[in-house]
Tab-separated table of C-alpha atoms in Angstrom:
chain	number	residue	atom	x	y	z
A	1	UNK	CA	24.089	-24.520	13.713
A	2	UNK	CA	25.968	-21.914	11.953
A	3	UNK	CA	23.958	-22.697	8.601
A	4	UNK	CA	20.634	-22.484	10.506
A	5	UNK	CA	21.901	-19.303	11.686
A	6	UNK	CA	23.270	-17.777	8.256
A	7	UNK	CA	19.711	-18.807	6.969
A	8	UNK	CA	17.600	-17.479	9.532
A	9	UNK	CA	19.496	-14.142	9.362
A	10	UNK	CA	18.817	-14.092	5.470
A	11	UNK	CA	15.363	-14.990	6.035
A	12	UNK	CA	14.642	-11.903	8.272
A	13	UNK	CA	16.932	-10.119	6.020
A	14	UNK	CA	14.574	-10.633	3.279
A	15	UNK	CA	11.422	-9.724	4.834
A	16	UNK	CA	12.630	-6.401	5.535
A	17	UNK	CA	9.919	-4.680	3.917
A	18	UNK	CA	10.698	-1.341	5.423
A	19	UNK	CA	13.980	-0.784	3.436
A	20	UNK	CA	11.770	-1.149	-0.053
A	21	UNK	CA	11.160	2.617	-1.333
A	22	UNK	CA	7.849	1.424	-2.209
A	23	UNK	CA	7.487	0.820	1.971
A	24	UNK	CA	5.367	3.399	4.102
A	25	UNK	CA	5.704	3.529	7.843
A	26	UNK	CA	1.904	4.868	9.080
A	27	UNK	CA	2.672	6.742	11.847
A	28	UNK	CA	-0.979	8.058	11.900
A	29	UNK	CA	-1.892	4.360	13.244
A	30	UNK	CA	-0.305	5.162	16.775
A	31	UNK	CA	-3.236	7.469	17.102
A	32	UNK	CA	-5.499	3.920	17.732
A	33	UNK	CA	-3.111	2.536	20.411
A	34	UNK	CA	-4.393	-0.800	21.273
A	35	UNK	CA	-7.759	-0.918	19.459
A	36	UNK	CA	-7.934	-3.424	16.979
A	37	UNK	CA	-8.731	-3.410	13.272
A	38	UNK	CA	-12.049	-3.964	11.649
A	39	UNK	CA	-10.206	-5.231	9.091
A	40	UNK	CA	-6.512	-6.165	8.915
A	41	UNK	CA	-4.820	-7.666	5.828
A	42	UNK	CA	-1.272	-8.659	6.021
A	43	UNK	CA	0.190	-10.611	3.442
A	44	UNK	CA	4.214	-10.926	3.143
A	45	UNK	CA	6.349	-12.206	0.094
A	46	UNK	CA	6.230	-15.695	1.372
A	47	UNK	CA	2.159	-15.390	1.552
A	48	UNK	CA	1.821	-13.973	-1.485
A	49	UNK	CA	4.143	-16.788	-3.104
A	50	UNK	CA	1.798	-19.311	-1.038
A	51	UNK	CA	-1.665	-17.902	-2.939
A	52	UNK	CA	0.394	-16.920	-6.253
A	53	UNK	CA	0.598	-21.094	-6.946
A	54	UNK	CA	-3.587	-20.919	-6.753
A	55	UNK	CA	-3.582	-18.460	-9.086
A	56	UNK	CA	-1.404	-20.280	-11.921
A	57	UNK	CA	-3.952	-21.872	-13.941
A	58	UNK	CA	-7.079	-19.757	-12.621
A	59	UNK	CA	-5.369	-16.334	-13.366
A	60	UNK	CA	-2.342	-16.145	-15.241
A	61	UNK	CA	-1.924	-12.575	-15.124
A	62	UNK	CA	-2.766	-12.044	-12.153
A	63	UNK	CA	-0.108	-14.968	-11.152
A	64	UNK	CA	2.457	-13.074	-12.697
A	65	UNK	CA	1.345	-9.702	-10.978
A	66	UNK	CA	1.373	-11.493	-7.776
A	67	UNK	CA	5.171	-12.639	-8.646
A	68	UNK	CA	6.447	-9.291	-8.129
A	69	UNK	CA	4.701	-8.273	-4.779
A	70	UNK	CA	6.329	-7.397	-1.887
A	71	UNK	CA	3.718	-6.580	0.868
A	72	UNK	CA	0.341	-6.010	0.694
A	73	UNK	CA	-1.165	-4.380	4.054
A	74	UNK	CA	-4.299	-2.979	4.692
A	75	UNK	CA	-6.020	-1.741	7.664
A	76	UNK	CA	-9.598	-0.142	8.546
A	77	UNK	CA	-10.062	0.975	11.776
A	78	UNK	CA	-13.387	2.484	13.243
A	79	UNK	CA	-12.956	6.230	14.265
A	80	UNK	CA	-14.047	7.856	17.604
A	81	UNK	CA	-15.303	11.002	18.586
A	82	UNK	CA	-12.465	12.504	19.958
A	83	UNK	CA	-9.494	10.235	16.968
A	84	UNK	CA	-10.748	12.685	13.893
A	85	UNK	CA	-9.131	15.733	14.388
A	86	UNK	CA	-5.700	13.892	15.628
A	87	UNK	CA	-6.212	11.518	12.591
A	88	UNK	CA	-6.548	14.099	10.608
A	89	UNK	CA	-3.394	16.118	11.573
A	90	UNK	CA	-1.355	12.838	11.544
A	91	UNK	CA	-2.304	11.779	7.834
A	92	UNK	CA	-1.398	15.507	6.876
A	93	UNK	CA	1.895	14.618	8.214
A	94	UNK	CA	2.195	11.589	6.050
A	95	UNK	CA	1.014	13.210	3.006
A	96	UNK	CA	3.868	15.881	3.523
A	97	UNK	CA	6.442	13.455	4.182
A	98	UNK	CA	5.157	11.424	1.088
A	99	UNK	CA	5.368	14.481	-1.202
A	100	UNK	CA	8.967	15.078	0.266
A	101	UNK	CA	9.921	11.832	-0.828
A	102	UNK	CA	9.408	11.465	-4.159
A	103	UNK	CA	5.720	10.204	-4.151
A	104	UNK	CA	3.413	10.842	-6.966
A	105	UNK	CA	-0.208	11.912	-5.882
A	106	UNK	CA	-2.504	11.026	-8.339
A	107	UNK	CA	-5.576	11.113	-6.529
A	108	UNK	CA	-7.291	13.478	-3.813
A	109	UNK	CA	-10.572	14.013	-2.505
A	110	UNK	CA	-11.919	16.256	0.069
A	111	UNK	CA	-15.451	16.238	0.164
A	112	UNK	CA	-18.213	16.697	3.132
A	113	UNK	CA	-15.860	15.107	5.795
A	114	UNK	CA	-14.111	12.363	3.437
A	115	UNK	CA	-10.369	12.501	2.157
A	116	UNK	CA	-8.700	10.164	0.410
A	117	UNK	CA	-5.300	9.986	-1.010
A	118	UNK	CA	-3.269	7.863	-3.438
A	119	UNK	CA	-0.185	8.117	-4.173
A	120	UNK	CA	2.470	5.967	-6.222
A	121	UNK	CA	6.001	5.373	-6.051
A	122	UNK	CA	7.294	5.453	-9.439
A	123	UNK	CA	10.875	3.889	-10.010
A	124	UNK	CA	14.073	5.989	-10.914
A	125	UNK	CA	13.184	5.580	-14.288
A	126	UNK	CA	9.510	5.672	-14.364
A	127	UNK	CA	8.813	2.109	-16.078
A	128	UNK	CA	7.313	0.681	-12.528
A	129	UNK	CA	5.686	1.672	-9.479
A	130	UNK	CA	7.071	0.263	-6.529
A	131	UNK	CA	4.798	1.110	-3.766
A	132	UNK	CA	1.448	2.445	-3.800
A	133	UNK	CA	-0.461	3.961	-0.914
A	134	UNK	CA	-3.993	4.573	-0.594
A	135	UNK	CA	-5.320	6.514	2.688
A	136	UNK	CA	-9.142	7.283	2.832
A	137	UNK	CA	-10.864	8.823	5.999
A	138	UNK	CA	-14.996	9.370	6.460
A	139	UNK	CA	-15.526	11.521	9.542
A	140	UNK	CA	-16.376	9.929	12.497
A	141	UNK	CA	-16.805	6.090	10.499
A	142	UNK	CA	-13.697	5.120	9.136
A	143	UNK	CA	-9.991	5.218	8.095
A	144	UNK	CA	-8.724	3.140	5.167
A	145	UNK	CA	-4.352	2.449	5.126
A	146	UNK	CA	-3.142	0.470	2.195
A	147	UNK	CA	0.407	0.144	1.134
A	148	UNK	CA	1.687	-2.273	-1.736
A	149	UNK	CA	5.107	-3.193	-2.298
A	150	UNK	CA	7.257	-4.319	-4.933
A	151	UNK	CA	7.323	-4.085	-8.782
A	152	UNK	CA	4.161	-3.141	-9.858
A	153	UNK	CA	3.845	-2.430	-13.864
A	154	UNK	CA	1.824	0.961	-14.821
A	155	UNK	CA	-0.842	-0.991	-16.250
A	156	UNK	CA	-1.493	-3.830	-13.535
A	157	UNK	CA	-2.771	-0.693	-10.658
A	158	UNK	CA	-6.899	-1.037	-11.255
A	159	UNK	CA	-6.041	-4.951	-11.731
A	160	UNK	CA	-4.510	-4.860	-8.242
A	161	UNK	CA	-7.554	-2.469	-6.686
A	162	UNK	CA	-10.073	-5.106	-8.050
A	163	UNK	CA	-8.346	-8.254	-6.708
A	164	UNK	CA	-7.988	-6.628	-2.981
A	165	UNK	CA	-11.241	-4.360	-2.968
A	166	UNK	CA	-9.522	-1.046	-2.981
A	167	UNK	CA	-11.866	0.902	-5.023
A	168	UNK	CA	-9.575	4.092	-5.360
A	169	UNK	CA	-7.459	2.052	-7.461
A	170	UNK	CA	-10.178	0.433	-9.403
A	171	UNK	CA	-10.087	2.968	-12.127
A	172	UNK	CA	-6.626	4.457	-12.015
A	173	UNK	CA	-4.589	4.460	-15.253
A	174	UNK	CA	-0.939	5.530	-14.976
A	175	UNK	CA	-0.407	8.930	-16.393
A	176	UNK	CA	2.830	10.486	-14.813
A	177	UNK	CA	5.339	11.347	-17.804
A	178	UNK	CA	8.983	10.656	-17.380
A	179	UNK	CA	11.019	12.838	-15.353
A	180	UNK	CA	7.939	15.093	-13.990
């Protein structure tokens, strides 16, 4: 029993994604309360394992990519009337708090009632990202919340935004210098 225990424990232990720096905690999503997602991906280290073995012979790069991950999370939700000005105010918040915390923005729109942001968590010592965030907003349609997690080289970003769908990291290409 104790073993079961000791493993369980380490189990949960390990899927602790919120202690990974590369983990963001989306307070703007309380503004939905109970309304569902349009879209919801959630796909923890032992998913990712699970669809990494498919991707072996198929994609080898993208198997090794896939070795590294973390989380990946996603979630669209359909905005109301009276969520776009709250929305608004709370992804402000999360921007700030990103920017506080060592977060690198490398993308942001604000265009005729669409914003999007990216940002990237690069390691201590700049040779990996280990969490990118994507949020993306279209008045009164839409709001887009994406964070990946784990060790994520420079050069695999667009790689990753083609696999998922996330065309904000499509075309991105790695461009912070050391120490900025």
């Amino acid at each position: 029993v104790a073993a079961t225990t000791a493993v369980a424990k380490d189990k949960k232990k390990a899927q602790d994604y919120t202690k990974h720096p590369g983990y963001v905690d989306f307070n703007a999503l309380e503004i939905f309360g109970d309304q569902e997602a349009t879209i919801e991906v959630y796909l923890g280290k032992p998913m990712l394992d699970l669809l990494r073995k498919f991707l072996e012979d198929e994609d080898p790069e993208l198997y090794h990519i896939f070795g590294k991950l973390q989380l990946v999370r996603v979630q669209v939700f359909d905005v109301t009337n009276g969520q776009s000005e709250q929305l608004d105010m709370e992804s402000a918040k999360t921007v700030k708090e990103l920017d506080k915390k060592g977060w690198e923005r490398v993308v942001r729109v604000n265009d005729e009632g669409e914003r999007v942001f990216v940002y990237l968590k690069p390691s201590e010592d700049y040779e990996w990202i280990q969490g990118i965030v994507v949020i993306a907003m279209q008045d009164l349609e839409d709001a887009v919340f994406v964070n990946i997690v784990g060790d994520i080289h420079p050069d695999d970003i667009s790689r990753l935004g083609g696999h998922f769908d996330i065309d904000e990291l499509d075309s991105i290409r790695y461009e912070v210098e050391k120490g900025n």
